[in-house]
PDB file of C-alpha atoms in Angstrom:
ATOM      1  CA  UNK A   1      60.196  88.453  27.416  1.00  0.00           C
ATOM      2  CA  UNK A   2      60.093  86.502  30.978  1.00  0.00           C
ATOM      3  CA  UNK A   3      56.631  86.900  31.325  1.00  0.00           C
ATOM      4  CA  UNK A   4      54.148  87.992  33.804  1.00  0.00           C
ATOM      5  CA  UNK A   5      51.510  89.176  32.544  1.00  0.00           C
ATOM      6  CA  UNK A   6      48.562  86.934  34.006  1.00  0.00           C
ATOM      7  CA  UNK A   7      48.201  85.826  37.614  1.00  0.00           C
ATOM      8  CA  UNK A   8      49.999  82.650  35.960  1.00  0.00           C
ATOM      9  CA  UNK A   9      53.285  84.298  37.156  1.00  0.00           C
ATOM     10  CA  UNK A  10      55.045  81.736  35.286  1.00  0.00           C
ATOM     11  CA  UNK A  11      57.843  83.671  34.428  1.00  0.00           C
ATOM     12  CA  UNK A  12      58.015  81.774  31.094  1.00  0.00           C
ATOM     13  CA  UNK A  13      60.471  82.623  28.489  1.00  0.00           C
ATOM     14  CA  UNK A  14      58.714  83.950  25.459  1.00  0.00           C
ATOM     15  CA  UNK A  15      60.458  85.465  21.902  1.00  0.00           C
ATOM     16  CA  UNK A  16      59.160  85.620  18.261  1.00  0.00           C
ATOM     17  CA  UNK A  17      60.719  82.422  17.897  1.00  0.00           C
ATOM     18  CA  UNK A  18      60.320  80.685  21.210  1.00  0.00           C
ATOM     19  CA  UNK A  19      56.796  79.951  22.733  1.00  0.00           C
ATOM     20  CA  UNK A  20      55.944  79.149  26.215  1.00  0.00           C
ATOM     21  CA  UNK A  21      53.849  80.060  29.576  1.00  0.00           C
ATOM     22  CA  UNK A  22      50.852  78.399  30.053  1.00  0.00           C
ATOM     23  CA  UNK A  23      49.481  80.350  26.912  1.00  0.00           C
ATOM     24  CA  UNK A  24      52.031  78.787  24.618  1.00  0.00           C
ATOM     25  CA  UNK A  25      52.660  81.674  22.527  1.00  0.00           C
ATOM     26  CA  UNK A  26      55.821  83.768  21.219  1.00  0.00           C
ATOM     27  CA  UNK A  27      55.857  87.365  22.033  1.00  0.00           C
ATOM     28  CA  UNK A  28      54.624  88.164  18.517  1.00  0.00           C
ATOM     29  CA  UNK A  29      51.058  88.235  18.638  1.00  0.00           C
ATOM     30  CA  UNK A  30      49.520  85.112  16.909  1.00  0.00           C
ATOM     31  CA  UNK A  31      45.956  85.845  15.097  1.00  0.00           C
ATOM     32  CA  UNK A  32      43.322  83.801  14.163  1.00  0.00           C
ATOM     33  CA  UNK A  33      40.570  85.918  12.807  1.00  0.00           C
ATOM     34  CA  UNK A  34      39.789  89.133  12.171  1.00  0.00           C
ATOM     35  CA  UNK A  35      36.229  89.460  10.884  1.00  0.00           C
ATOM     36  CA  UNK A  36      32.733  91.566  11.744  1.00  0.00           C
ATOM     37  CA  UNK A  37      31.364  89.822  14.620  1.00  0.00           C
ATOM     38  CA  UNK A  38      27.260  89.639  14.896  1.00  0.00           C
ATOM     39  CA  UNK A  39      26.991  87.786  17.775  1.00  0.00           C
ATOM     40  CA  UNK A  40      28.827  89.984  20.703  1.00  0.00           C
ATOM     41  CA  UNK A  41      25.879  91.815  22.779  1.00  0.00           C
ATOM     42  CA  UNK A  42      23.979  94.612  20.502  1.00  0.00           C
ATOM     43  CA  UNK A  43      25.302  97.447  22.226  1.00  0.00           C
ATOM     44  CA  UNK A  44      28.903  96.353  20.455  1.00  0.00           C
ATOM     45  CA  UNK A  45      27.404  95.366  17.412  1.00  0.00           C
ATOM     46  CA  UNK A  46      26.353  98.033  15.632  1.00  0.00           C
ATOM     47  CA  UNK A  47      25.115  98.092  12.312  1.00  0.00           C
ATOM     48  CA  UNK A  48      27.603  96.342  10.534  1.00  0.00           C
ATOM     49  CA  UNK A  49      29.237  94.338  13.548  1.00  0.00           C
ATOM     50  CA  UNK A  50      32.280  94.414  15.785  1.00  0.00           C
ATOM     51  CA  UNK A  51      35.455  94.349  14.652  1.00  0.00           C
ATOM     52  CA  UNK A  52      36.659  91.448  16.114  1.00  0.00           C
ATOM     53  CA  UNK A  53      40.556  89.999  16.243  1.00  0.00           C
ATOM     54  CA  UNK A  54      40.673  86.661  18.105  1.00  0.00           C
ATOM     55  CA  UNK A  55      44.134  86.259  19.585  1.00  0.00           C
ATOM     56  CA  UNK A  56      45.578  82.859  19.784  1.00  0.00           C
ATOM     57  CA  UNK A  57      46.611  81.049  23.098  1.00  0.00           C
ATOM     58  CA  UNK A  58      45.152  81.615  26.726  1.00  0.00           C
ATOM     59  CA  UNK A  59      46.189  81.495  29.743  1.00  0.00           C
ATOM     60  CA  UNK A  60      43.036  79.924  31.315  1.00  0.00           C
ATOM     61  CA  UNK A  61      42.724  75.948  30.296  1.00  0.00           C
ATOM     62  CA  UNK A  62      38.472  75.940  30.319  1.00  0.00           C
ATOM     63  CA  UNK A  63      37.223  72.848  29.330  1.00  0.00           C
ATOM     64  CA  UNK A  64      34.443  73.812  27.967  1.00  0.00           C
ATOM     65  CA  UNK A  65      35.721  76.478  25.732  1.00  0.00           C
ATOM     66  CA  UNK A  66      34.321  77.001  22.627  1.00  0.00           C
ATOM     67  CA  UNK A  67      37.276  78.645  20.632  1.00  0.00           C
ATOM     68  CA  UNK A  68      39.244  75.432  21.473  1.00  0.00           C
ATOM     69  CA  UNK A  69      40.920  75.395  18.272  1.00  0.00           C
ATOM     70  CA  UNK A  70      42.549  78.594  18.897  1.00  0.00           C
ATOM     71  CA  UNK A  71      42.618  78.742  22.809  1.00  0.00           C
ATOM     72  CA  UNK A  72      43.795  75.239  23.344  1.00  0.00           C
ATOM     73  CA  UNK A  73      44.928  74.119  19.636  1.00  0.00           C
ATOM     74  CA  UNK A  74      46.897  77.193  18.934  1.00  0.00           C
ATOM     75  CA  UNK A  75      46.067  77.620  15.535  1.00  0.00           C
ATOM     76  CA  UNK A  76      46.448  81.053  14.170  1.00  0.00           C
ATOM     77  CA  UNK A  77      49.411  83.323  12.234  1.00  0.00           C
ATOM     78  CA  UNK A  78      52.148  85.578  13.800  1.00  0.00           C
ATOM     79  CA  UNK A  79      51.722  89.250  12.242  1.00  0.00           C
ATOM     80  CA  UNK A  80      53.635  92.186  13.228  1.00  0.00           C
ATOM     81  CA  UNK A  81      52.941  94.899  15.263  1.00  0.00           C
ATOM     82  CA  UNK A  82      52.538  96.837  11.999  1.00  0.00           C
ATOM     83  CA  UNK A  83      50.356  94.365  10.562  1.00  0.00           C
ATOM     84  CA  UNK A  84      48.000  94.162  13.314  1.00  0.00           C
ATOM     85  CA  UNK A  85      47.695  98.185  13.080  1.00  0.00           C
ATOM     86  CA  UNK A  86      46.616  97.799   9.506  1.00  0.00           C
ATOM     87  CA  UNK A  87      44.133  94.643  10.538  1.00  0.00           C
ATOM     88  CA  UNK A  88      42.063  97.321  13.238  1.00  0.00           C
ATOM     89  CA  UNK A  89      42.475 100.131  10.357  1.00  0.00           C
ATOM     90  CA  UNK A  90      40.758  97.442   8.017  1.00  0.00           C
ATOM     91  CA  UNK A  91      38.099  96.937  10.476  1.00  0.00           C
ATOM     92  CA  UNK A  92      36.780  99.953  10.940  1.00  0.00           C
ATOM     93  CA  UNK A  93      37.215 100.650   6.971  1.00  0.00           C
ATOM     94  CA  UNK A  94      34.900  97.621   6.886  1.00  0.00           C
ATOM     95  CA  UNK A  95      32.090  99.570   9.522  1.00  0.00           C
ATOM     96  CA  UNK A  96      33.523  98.090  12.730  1.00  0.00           C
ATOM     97  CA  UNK A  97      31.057  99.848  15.752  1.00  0.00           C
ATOM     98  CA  UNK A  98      34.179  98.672  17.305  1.00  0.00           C
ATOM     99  CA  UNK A  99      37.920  97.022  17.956  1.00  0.00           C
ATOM    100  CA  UNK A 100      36.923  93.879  19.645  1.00  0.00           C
ATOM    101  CA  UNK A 101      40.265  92.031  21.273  1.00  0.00           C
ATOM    102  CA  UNK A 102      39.321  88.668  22.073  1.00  0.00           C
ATOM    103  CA  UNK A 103      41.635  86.843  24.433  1.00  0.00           C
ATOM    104  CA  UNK A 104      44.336  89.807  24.401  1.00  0.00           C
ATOM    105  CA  UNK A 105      46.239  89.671  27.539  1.00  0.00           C
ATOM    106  CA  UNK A 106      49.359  87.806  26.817  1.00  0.00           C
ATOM    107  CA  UNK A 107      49.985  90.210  23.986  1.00  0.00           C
ATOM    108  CA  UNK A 108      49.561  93.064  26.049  1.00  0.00           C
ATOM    109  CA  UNK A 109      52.898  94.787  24.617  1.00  0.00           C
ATOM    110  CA  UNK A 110      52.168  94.593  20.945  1.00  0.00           C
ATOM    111  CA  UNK A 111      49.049  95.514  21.186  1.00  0.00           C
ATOM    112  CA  UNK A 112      49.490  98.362  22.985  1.00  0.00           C
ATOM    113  CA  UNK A 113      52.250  99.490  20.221  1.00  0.00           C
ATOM    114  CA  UNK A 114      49.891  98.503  17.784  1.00  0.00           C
ATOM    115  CA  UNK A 115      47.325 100.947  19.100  1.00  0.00           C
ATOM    116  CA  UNK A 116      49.857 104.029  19.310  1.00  0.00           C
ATOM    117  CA  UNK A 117      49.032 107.303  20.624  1.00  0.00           C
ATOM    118  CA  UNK A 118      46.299 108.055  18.153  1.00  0.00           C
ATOM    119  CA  UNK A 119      42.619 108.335  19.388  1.00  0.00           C
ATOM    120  CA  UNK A 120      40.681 105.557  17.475  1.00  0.00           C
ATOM    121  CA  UNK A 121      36.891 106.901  15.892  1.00  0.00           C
ATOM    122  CA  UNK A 122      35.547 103.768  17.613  1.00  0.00           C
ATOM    123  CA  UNK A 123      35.740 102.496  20.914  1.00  0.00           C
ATOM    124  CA  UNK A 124      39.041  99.667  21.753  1.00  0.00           C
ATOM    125  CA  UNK A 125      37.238  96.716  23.431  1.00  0.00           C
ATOM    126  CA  UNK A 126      39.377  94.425  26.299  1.00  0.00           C
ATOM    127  CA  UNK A 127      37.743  91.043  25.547  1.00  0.00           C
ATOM    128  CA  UNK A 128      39.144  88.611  28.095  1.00  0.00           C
ATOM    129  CA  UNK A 129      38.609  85.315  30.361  1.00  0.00           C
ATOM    130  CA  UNK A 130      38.387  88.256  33.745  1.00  0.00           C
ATOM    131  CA  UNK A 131      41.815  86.198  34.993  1.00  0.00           C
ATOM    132  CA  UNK A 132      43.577  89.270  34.980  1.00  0.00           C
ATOM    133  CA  UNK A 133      46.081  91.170  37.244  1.00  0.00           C
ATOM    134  CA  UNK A 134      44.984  94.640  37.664  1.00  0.00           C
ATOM    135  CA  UNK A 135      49.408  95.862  37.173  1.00  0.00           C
ATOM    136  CA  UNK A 136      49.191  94.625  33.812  1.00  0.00           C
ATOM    137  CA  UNK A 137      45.623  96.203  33.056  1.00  0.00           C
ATOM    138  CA  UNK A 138      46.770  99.470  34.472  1.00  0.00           C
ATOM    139  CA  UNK A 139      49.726  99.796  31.093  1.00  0.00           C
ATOM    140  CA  UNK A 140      46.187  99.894  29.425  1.00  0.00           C
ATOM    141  CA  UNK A 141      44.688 102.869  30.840  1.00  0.00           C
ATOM    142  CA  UNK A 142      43.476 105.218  28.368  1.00  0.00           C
ATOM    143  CA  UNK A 143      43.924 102.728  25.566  1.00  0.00           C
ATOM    144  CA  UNK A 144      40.722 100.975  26.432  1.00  0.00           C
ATOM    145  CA  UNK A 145      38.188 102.274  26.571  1.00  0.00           C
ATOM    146  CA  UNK A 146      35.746  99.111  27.048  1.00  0.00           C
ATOM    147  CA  UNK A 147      36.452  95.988  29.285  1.00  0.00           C
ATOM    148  CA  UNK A 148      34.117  92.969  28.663  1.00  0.00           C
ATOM    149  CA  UNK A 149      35.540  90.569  30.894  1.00  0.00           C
ATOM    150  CA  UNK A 150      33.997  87.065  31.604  1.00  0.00           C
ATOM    151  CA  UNK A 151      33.150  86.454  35.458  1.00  0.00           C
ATOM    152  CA  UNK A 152      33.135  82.931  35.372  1.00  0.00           C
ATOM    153  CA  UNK A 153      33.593  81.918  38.739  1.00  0.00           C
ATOM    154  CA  UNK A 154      33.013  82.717  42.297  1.00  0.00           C
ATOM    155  CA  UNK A 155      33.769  79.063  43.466  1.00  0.00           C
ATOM    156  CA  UNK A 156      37.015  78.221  43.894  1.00  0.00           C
ATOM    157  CA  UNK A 157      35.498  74.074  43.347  1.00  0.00           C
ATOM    158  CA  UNK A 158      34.112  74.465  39.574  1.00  0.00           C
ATOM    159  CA  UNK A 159      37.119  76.740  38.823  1.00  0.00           C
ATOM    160  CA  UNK A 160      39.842  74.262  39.469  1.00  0.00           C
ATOM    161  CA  UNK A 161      37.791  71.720  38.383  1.00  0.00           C
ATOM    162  CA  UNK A 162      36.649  73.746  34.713  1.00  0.00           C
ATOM    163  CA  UNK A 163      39.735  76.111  34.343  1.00  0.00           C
ATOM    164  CA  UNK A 164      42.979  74.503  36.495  1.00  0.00           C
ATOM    165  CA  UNK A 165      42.695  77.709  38.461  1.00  0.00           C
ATOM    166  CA  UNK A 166      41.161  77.803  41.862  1.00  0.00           C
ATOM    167  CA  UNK A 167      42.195  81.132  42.614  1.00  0.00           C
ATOM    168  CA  UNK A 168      40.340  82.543  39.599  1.00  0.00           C
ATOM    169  CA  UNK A 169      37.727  84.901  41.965  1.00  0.00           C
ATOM    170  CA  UNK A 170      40.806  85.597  43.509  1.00  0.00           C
ATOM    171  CA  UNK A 171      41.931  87.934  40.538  1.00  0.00           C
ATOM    172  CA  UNK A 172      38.445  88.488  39.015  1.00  0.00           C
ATOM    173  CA  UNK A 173      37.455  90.135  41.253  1.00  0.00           C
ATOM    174  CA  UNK A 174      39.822  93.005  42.006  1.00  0.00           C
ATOM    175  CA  UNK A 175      40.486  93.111  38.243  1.00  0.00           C
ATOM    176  CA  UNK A 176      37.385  93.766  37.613  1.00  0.00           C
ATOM    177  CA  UNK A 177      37.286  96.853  39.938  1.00  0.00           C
ATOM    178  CA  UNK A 178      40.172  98.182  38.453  1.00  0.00           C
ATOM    179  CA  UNK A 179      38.717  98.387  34.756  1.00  0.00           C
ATOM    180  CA  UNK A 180      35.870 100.135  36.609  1.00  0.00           C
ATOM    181  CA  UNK A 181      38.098 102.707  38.271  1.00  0.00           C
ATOM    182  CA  UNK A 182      39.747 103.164  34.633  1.00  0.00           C
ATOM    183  CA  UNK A 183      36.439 103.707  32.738  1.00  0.00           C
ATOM    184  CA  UNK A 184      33.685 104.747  35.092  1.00  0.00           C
ATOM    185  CA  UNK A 185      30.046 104.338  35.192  1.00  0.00           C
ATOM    186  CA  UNK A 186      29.206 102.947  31.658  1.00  0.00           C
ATOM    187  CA  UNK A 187      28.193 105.268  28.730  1.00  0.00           C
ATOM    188  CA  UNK A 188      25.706 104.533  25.892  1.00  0.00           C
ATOM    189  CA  UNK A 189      25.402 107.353  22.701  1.00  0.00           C
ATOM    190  CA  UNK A 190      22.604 105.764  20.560  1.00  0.00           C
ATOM    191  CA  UNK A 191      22.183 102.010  21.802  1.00  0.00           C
ATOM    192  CA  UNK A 192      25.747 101.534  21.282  1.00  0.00           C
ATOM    193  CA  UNK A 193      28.704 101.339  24.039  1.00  0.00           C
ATOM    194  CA  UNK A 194      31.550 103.852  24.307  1.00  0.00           C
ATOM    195  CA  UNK A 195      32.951 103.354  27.234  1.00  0.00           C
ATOM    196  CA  UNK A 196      32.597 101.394  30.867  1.00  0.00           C
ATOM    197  CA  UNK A 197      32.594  97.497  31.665  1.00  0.00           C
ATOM    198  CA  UNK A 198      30.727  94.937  30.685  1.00  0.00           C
ATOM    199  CA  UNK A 199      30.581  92.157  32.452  1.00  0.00           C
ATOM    200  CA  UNK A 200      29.540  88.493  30.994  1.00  0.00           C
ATOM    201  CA  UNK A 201      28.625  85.170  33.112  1.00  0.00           C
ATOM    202  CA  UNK A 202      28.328  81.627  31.272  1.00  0.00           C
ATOM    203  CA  UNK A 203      26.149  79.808  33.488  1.00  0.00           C
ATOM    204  CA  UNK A 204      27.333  75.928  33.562  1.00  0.00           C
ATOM    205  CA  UNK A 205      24.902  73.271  33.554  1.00  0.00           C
ATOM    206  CA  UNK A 206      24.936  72.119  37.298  1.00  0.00           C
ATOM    207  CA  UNK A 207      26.729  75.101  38.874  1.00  0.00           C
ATOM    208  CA  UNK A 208      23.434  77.355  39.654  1.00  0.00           C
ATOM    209  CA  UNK A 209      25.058  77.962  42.936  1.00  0.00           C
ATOM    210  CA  UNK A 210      28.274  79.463  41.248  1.00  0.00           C
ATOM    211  CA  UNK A 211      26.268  82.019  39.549  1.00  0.00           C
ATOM    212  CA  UNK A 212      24.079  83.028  42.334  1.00  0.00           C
ATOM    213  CA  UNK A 213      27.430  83.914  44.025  1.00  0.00           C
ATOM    214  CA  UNK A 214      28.742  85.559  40.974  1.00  0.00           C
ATOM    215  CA  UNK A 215      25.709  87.911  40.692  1.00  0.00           C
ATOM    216  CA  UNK A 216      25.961  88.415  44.795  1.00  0.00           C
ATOM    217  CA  UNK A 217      29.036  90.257  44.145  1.00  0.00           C
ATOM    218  CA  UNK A 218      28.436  91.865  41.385  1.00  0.00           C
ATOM    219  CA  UNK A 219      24.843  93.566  43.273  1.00  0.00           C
ATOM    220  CA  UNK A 220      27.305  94.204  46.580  1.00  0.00           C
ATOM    221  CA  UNK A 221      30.365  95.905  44.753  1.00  0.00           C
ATOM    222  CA  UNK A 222      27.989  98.064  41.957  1.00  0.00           C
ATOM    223  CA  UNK A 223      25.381 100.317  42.113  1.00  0.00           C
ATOM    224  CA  UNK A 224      22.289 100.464  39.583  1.00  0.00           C
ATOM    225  CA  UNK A 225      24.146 102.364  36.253  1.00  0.00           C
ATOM    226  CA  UNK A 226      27.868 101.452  37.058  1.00  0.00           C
ATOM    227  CA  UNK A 227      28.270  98.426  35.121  1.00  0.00           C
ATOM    228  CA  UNK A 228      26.567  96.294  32.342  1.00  0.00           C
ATOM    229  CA  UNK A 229      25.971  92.707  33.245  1.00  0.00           C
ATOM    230  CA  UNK A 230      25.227  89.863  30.487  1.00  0.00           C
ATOM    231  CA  UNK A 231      23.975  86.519  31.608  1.00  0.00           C
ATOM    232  CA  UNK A 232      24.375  84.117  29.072  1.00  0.00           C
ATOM    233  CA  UNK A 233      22.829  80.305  28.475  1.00  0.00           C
ATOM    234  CA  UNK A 234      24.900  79.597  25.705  1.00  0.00           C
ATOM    235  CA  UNK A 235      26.883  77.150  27.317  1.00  0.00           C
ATOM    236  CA  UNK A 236      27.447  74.192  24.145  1.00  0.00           C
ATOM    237  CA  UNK A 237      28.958  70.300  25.096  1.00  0.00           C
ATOM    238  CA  UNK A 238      32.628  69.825  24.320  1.00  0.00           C
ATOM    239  CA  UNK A 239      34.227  66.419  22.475  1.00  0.00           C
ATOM    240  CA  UNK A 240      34.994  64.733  25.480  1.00  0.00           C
ATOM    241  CA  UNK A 241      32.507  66.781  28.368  1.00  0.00           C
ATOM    242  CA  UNK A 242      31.965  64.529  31.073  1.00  0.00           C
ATOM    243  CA  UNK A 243      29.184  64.696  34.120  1.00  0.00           C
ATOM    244  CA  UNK A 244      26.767  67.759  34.042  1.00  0.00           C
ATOM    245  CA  UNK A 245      28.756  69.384  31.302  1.00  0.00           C
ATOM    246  CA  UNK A 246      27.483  66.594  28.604  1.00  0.00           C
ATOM    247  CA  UNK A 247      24.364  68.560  28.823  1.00  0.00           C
ATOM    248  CA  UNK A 248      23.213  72.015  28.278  1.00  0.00           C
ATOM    249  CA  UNK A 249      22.127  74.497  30.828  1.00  0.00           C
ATOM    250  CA  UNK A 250      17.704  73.623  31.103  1.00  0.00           C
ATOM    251  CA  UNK A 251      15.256  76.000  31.154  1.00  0.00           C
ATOM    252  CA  UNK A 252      14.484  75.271  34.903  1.00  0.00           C
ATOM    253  CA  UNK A 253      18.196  76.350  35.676  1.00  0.00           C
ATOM    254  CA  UNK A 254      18.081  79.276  33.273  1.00  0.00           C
ATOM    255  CA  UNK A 255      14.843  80.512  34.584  1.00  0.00           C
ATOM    256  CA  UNK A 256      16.528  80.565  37.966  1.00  0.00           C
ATOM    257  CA  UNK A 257      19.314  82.389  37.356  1.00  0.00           C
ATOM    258  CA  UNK A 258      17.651  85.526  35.265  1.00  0.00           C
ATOM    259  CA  UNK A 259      14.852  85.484  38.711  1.00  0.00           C
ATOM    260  CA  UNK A 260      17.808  85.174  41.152  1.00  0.00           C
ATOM    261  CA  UNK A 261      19.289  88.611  38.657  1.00  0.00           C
ATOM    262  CA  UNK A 262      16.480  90.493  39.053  1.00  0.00           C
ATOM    263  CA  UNK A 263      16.113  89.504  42.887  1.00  0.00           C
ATOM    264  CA  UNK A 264      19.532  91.399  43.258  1.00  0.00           C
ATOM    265  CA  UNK A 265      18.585  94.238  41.600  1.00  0.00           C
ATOM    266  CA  UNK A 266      20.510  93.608  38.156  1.00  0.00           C
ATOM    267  CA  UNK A 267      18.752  95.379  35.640  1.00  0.00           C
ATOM    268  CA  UNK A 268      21.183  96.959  33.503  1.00  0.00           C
ATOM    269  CA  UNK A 269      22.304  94.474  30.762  1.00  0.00           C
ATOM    270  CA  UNK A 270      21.196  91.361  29.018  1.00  0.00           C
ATOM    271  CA  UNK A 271      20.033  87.859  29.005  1.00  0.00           C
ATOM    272  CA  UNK A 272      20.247  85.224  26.068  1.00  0.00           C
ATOM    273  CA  UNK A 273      17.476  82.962  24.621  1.00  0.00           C
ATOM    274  CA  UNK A 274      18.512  79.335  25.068  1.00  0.00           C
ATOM    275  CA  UNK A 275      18.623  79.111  21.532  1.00  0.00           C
ATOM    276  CA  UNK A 276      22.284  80.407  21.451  1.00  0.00           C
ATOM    277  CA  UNK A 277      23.773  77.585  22.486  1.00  0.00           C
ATOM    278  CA  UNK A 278      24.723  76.281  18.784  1.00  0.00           C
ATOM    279  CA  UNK A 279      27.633  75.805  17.259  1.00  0.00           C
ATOM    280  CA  UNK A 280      27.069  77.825  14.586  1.00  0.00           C
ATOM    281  CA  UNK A 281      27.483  80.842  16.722  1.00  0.00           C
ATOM    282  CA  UNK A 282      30.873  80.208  17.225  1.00  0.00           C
ATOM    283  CA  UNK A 283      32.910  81.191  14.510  1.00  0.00           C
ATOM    284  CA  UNK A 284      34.677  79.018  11.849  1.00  0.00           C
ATOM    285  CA  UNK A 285      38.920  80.229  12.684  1.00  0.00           C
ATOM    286  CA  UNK A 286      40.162  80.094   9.062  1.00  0.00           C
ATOM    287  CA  UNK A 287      42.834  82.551   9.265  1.00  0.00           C
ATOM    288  CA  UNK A 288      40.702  85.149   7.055  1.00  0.00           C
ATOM    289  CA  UNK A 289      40.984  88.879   7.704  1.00  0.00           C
ATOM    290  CA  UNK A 290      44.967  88.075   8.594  1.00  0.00           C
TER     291      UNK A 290
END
């Protein structure tokens, strides 16, 4: 594989023996986890949880991110494509409300081999960073049948400064119209998602002004019912933070965002208590459910 799947465009050389890209992965898609997640927003939960398979590598460099050891660090197992069918089958054995693919994108291929032709009984979930290129999410049309991409940035100044990639909005944002063209205004059966996008925003402790312009464009390009939005506080200090991001987002700056939500007209979706930002909510990458 030379590949370019993410606006990256690094044209790096990747086989199941040789990593590299800014991801630093083979082509054989590296897991890390597969488990039923509790914490993803309730319509994806379900009773039991979602089915969750957190993909190693990324091809974002966030300093802030809290699945470091896998996003940064790497750590995880190569499985076959065969393996990784069994893994979703095992998943929804297990109760899965869905197949949640965290971080998925430079394994774009084997996953969608993985997934086949077969309709799945619950719905395929595109879990990713929102730095996307809409040619590669188009080879997933009718495969997904969720996107939940993050929107992290509207500011080209906190996303070269957070992420090494100023030209983040720059992709976000027509990515994110194109899941919306693939799946529609979103539709709910019984509290629970089936199919649309759902977008999430970490707001970052200093950077108020960021996700003021985030939600502008999200109230400008959608229309009450198109798209789920989840604002999220949850934002937790790295080893190593430095300035604003030592600390975590304040109730004042919370409180402002959700207001400056509503003032837009963003109704449909979700905001977190500040209690989420804990550790414990992010999940402990042992390698089980490989």
């Amino acid at each position: 594989m030379i590949c370019r799947l993410c606006p990256r465009n690094c044209g790096a050389e990747r086989t199941a023996e040789r990593a590299g890209g800014v991801c630093s992965q083979i082509e054989t898609p590296v897991v890390a986890k597969a488990m039923l997640h509790q914490w993803e927003e309730p319509c994806l939960v379900g009773a039991h949880g979602a089915g969750t398979v957190f993909f190693s590598g990324c091809s974002l460099r966030c300093c802030f991110c809290q699945n470091g050891p896998i996003s940064h660090g790497g750590f995880g197992k190569a499985v076959s494509v065969e393996r990784l069918r069994a893994i979703f089958h095992e998943l929804i054995d297990q109760g899965a409300a869905c197949l949640d693919l965290v971080t998925p994108t430079h394994f774009v291929p084997a996953i969608l081999e993985a997934l086949g032709e077969e309709p799945w009984p619950v719905p395929v979930v595109w879990n990713c960073g929102g730095y996307e290129k809409a040619e590669t999410l188009r080879l997933l049309e009718g495969k997904v049948q969720v996107y939940l991409p993050d929107l992290k940035y509207a500011l080209p100044g906190p996303a070269g400064k957070y992420s090494g990639a100023a030209d983040y909005f720059d992709w976000a944002a027509p990515a994110i119209l194109e899941m919306f063209r693939q799946t529609g205004p979103y539709v709910m059966e019984d509290g629970q998602l089936k199919r649309g996008v759902l977008i999430r925003h970490l707001l970052l402790p200093g950077e108020l002004e960021n996700t003021r312009r985030c939600l502008d464009w999200v109230a400008e390009q959608f229309r009450p019912g198109d798209v789920l939005f989840s604002l999220m506080s949850q934002y937790t200090p790295q080893p190593g933070a430095e300035g604003n991001l030592r600390r975590h987002v304040t109730k004042a700056e919370y409180r402002a965002a959700v207001a400056y939500m509503e003032n837009c007209g963003i109704t449909d979706g979700y905001t977190q208590e500040r209690t989420s930002a804990r550790e414990e909510y992010t999940p402990d990458f042992d390698g089980s459910g490989v």
